[in-house]
Coordinates of C-alpha atoms in Angstrom, one line a residue:
M279 CA -0.3 0.5 0.2
L280 CA 3.1 2.9 0.5
S281 CA 5.0 1.4 -2.1
G282 CA 5.9 4.4 -4.7
Y283 CA 5.5 7.6 -2.4
K284 CA 7.9 9.5 -2.2
L285 CA 6.9 11.6 0.7
V286 CA 4.5 10.0 3.5
I287 CA 3.1 12.0 6.0
F288 CA 1.4 9.9 10.1
D289 CA -0.2 11.4 12.4
L290 CA 0.1 10.4 15.6
D291 CA -2.3 9.8 18.4
G292 CA -4.8 6.8 17.5
T293 CA -2.0 6.7 14.1
L294 CA 1.2 4.7 15.8
Y295 CA -0.6 3.5 18.7
E296 CA -4.1 2.3 20.1
G297 CA -6.1 1.2 22.6
T298 CA -8.7 3.8 24.5
D299 CA -8.1 3.2 28.2
H300 CA -7.0 6.7 28.2
F301 CA -10.3 8.3 27.0
D302 CA -11.9 6.7 29.8
Y303 CA -9.3 8.2 32.1
Y304 CA -10.4 11.1 30.8
A305 CA -14.1 10.9 30.2
E306 CA -13.5 10.4 34.7
H307 CA -11.4 13.0 35.2
L308 CA -13.3 15.6 33.0
K309 CA -16.7 13.4 34.9
K310 CA -15.8 15.0 38.5
K311 CA -16.3 18.3 37.3
V312 CA -19.6 18.7 36.3
S313 CA -22.5 18.5 38.5
H314 CA -23.1 16.2 40.8
N315 CA -26.8 15.4 40.4
K316 CA -25.9 15.6 36.2
Q317 CA -22.6 13.0 36.3
S318 CA -24.6 9.5 35.7
N319 CA -26.5 11.5 32.9
F320 CA -22.8 12.4 31.6
Q321 CA -21.1 8.7 31.9
Q322 CA -24.6 7.1 30.1
D323 CA -23.7 10.0 28.0
Y324 CA -20.8 8.9 26.8
E325 CA -21.1 5.3 27.4
E326 CA -23.9 4.8 24.2
M327 CA -21.4 7.9 22.5
K328 CA -18.8 5.0 23.0
T329 CA -21.3 1.9 21.4
G330 CA -22.1 4.9 18.8
N331 CA -25.9 5.1 19.7
H332 CA -25.1 8.7 20.1
S333 CA -25.8 12.2 18.6
V334 CA -22.2 12.5 19.3
M335 CA -20.2 10.3 16.9
I336 CA -17.0 10.2 15.4
G337 CA -17.1 12.5 12.0
K338 CA -19.2 14.9 13.3
A339 CA -19.3 18.3 14.5
Y340 CA -20.2 19.9 17.9
D341 CA -20.6 23.7 18.0
I342 CA -20.3 24.8 22.1
K343 CA -22.3 28.6 21.6
E344 CA -25.6 26.2 20.3
D345 CA -25.2 23.3 21.7
L346 CA -25.4 20.9 18.5
I347 CA -24.3 18.2 16.5
L348 CA -23.6 18.5 13.0
T349 CA -23.6 16.0 10.1
I350 CA -20.8 18.0 7.8
D351 CA -19.7 17.2 5.1
P352 CA -16.1 16.7 5.2
M353 CA -14.7 17.3 2.0
T354 CA -16.2 21.2 1.6
L355 CA -16.8 21.1 5.3
S356 CA -20.3 22.7 4.6
V357 CA -22.4 21.5 8.0
T358 CA -26.0 18.8 6.2
E359 CA -27.5 18.5 9.6
A360 CA -28.3 19.6 13.0
S361 CA -29.1 18.1 15.9
E362 CA -29.8 18.8 19.4
W363 CA -28.7 16.2 21.8
N364 CA -31.6 14.1 22.4
G365 CA -31.3 13.2 18.8
E366 CA -34.0 16.1 17.5
T367 CA -33.2 17.1 14.8
L368 CA -33.0 20.8 12.9
S369 CA -35.3 21.6 10.2
I370 CA -33.1 22.3 6.8
E371 CA -34.2 26.2 7.1
E372 CA -33.1 26.3 10.3
V373 CA -30.0 24.8 9.4
K374 CA -29.2 26.8 6.4
K375 CA -30.3 29.8 8.5
K376 CA -27.6 29.7 11.0
Y377 CA -24.6 27.6 8.8
Q378 CA -24.2 30.2 6.4
E379 CA -20.7 29.7 5.4
Q380 CA -17.9 26.5 5.5
L381 CA -17.3 26.2 9.1
S382 CA -13.8 26.9 11.1
F383 CA -13.1 25.2 13.7
D384 CA -11.3 26.9 16.8
F385 CA -11.6 24.1 18.9
E386 CA -12.7 26.4 21.7
T387 CA -16.3 27.3 20.0
M388 CA -16.3 25.0 17.4
I389 CA -15.4 21.5 17.5
A390 CA -14.5 18.5 14.5
I391 CA -15.3 15.3 16.0
G392 CA -12.1 13.9 15.3
D393 CA -11.3 10.9 17.5
G394 CA -11.7 9.3 20.6
W395 CA -10.2 12.4 22.7
W396 CA -13.5 14.1 22.1
L397 CA -16.0 12.6 22.7
P398 CA -15.8 12.9 26.3
F399 CA -14.4 16.4 26.0
V400 CA -17.6 17.4 23.7
C401 CA -20.1 15.2 27.4
A402 CA -18.7 17.5 28.8
K403 CA -18.9 20.9 27.7
H404 CA -22.5 20.1 27.7
Y405 CA -22.9 19.2 31.4
G406 CA -20.9 23.3 31.2
V407 CA -17.4 22.1 32.6
E408 CA -15.5 25.0 31.3
D409 CA -11.6 23.8 32.2
C410 CA -11.5 21.1 29.9
Y411 CA -7.2 21.4 30.1
S412 CA -5.6 20.7 33.2
S413 CA -8.0 17.2 32.7
Y414 CA -5.8 16.2 29.5
V415 CA -2.2 17.4 30.9
A416 CA -3.8 15.2 34.3
T417 CA -4.8 12.3 31.1
K418 CA -0.9 12.5 29.7
E419 CA 1.0 12.9 33.0
Y420 CA -1.3 9.7 33.4
M421 CA -0.3 7.9 30.1
V422 CA 3.5 8.5 30.8
S423 CA 3.1 6.6 34.4
E424 CA 3.3 3.8 35.4
S425 CA 0.5 2.7 35.9
F426 CA -0.9 3.1 32.3
Q427 CA 0.3 0.6 29.5
L428 CA 1.4 2.6 26.1
K429 CA 2.0 -0.6 24.0
P430 CA 3.7 -0.2 20.8
L431 CA 2.5 -2.3 17.7
P432 CA 4.2 -5.1 16.8
G433 CA 6.4 -4.9 13.9
L434 CA 5.9 -1.2 13.5
K435 CA 8.7 0.2 14.6
E436 CA 10.8 -2.2 11.8
A437 CA 7.8 -1.3 9.1
L438 CA 9.0 2.2 9.7
V439 CA 12.7 2.0 9.0
D440 CA 11.9 -0.3 6.1
L441 CA 9.5 2.4 4.4
K442 CA 12.3 5.3 5.2
T443 CA 14.6 3.8 2.4
Q444 CA 12.1 4.6 -0.8
S445 CA 10.1 7.2 1.7
T446 CA 10.4 10.5 3.6
I447 CA 8.2 10.2 6.7
V448 CA 6.8 12.5 8.7
L449 CA 5.5 12.6 11.5
V450 CA 2.7 15.7 11.9
T451 CA -0.1 16.0 15.3
N452 CA -1.7 18.6 17.1
S453 CA -0.1 17.0 20.6
D454 CA 2.8 19.2 21.9
A455 CA 6.9 18.5 21.7
D456 CA 7.0 17.2 25.3
D457 CA 4.0 14.9 24.7
V458 CA 5.0 13.7 21.5
N459 CA 8.9 13.6 22.7
R460 CA 7.7 11.4 26.0
L461 CA 4.8 9.0 23.6
L462 CA 8.0 8.6 21.1
N463 CA 10.4 7.0 23.3
E464 CA 7.5 4.9 24.9
L465 CA 6.5 4.0 20.9
Q466 CA 10.0 3.2 21.0
L467 CA 9.5 5.7 17.5
R468 CA 11.4 8.7 19.1
G469 CA 14.5 10.0 16.0
L470 CA 12.7 7.8 14.1
F471 CA 10.9 10.7 11.6
D472 CA 12.8 12.8 9.0
K473 CA 10.8 15.5 10.4
V474 CA 7.8 16.0 13.6
I475 CA 6.1 18.7 13.2
T476 CA 3.9 18.8 16.7
S477 CA 0.8 21.6 17.7
A478 CA -0.3 21.1 14.1
K479 CA -3.4 23.2 14.5
K480 CA -5.0 20.7 12.5
P481 CA -7.0 20.6 10.9
T482 CA -6.9 24.8 10.3
Y483 CA -3.8 24.5 9.5
T484 CA -3.3 21.2 7.7
S485 CA -3.2 22.5 4.0
K486 CA -0.5 25.4 4.7
L487 CA 1.8 22.5 6.3
F488 CA 0.8 19.6 3.8
T489 CA 2.3 22.0 1.1
E490 CA 4.8 23.6 2.4
L491 CA 5.9 19.9 3.0
L492 CA 5.3 19.4 -0.5
E493 CA 7.7 22.0 -1.0
E494 CA 10.7 21.1 1.1
Y495 CA 10.5 17.7 0.1
Q496 CA 9.8 18.4 -3.6
A497 CA 7.0 15.5 -3.6
S498 CA 4.8 16.3 -6.0
A499 CA 0.2 15.3 -4.9
D500 CA 0.4 12.5 -6.0
E501 CA 3.6 11.3 -4.7
T502 CA 2.7 12.0 -1.2
L503 CA 0.7 10.2 1.2
S504 CA -1.0 10.8 4.4
I505 CA -2.2 8.1 7.2
G506 CA -4.5 9.2 10.2
D507 CA -7.4 8.1 11.8
N508 CA -9.4 11.8 11.7
F509 CA -10.6 12.1 8.1
I510 CA -11.6 15.9 8.4
N511 CA -7.6 16.4 10.1
D512 CA -5.7 14.5 8.2
V513 CA -7.3 12.8 5.3
A514 CA -9.8 15.3 3.4
P515 CA -7.1 18.5 3.8
A516 CA -5.0 15.5 1.4
V517 CA -7.2 14.9 -0.8
L518 CA -8.0 18.0 -1.5
L519 CA -4.2 19.5 -2.5
G520 CA -4.2 15.8 -4.6
M521 CA -2.5 13.1 -2.2
D522 CA -3.3 10.3 -1.5
G523 CA -5.1 9.0 2.6
V524 CA -5.4 6.1 4.1
Y525 CA -8.7 6.6 7.3
I526 CA -8.6 4.1 9.7
H527 CA -11.6 3.9 10.7
T528 CA -12.6 0.4 12.7
E529 CA -16.1 0.7 11.6
N530 CA -15.7 1.2 8.2
N531 CA -19.1 2.9 7.6
Q532 CA -17.8 6.0 5.9
A533 CA -20.7 7.6 4.4
K534 CA -18.6 10.2 1.5
L535 CA -15.7 8.0 0.3
H536 CA -13.1 10.1 -2.4
K537 CA -10.9 7.5 -4.8
N538 CA -8.3 8.3 -3.7
V539 CA -8.8 7.3 0.0
Q540 CA -8.3 3.5 1.6
I541 CA -9.8 2.0 5.1
V542 CA -7.6 0.7 7.0
S543 CA -8.8 -0.5 10.7
S544 CA -4.8 -0.9 11.9
V545 CA -1.4 1.2 10.6
M546 CA 0.0 -1.9 10.6
D547 CA -2.8 -2.7 7.7
C548 CA -0.1 -0.4 5.3
F549 CA 2.1 -2.2 6.1
S550 CA 1.0 -5.3 5.4
K551 CA 2.2 -7.6 1.7
S552 CA -0.9 -10.3 1.7

């Protein structure tokens, strides 16, 4: 799957390591900030989100001010449907009135629910939690403690070393530099990538960063591949630039995909010879 690419761009969280224990830890930390009489509601909503039985799910967006869950076209970032927390949908006229332009994600008022980190966050915001960042920091600290076992994917390091013989490999992540260094150490991948871009602010700056990488490594778009578990952050911007994309998605139910996108359940599928 990866042969023939001059430049391969990887995401980190949810791409180069797997597991959901840290998301549950984050949710539990946030739940303690919810008013006591609403904590059971928080927990129920979060459990339903994880099983896909809630209006909030990965691939959608969340308008914090309006407390609305938005269905979006990932290629145009336009809103196609909006619903209340209870799943009741707004009329087409209401949607068009509220969202006349493509969405811009600032992650303060408008959230792209691209991976499992955002489910607890959105749930907490709905229940009035102001400070989510300290819970995120606490979770990151937990992830590098002895209490948390971050297991490297078997064969990933060797596969990346082999890939480097034919391609430039770059890591682009929204995590900050300290977190990335700790995670790469835990995953035994530190020093392996030709370039590491941290605090990338995807999807806002994905296109800009990818364009700069194409220029830096003198690679054409059709010689470049982006791999990630967040369609909005990692895949759609790449496809719009003419690149190929690999979307890591365990459900394999993405309604709208592009001819340049392949779906895999794990990054290791990219290295499979079968």
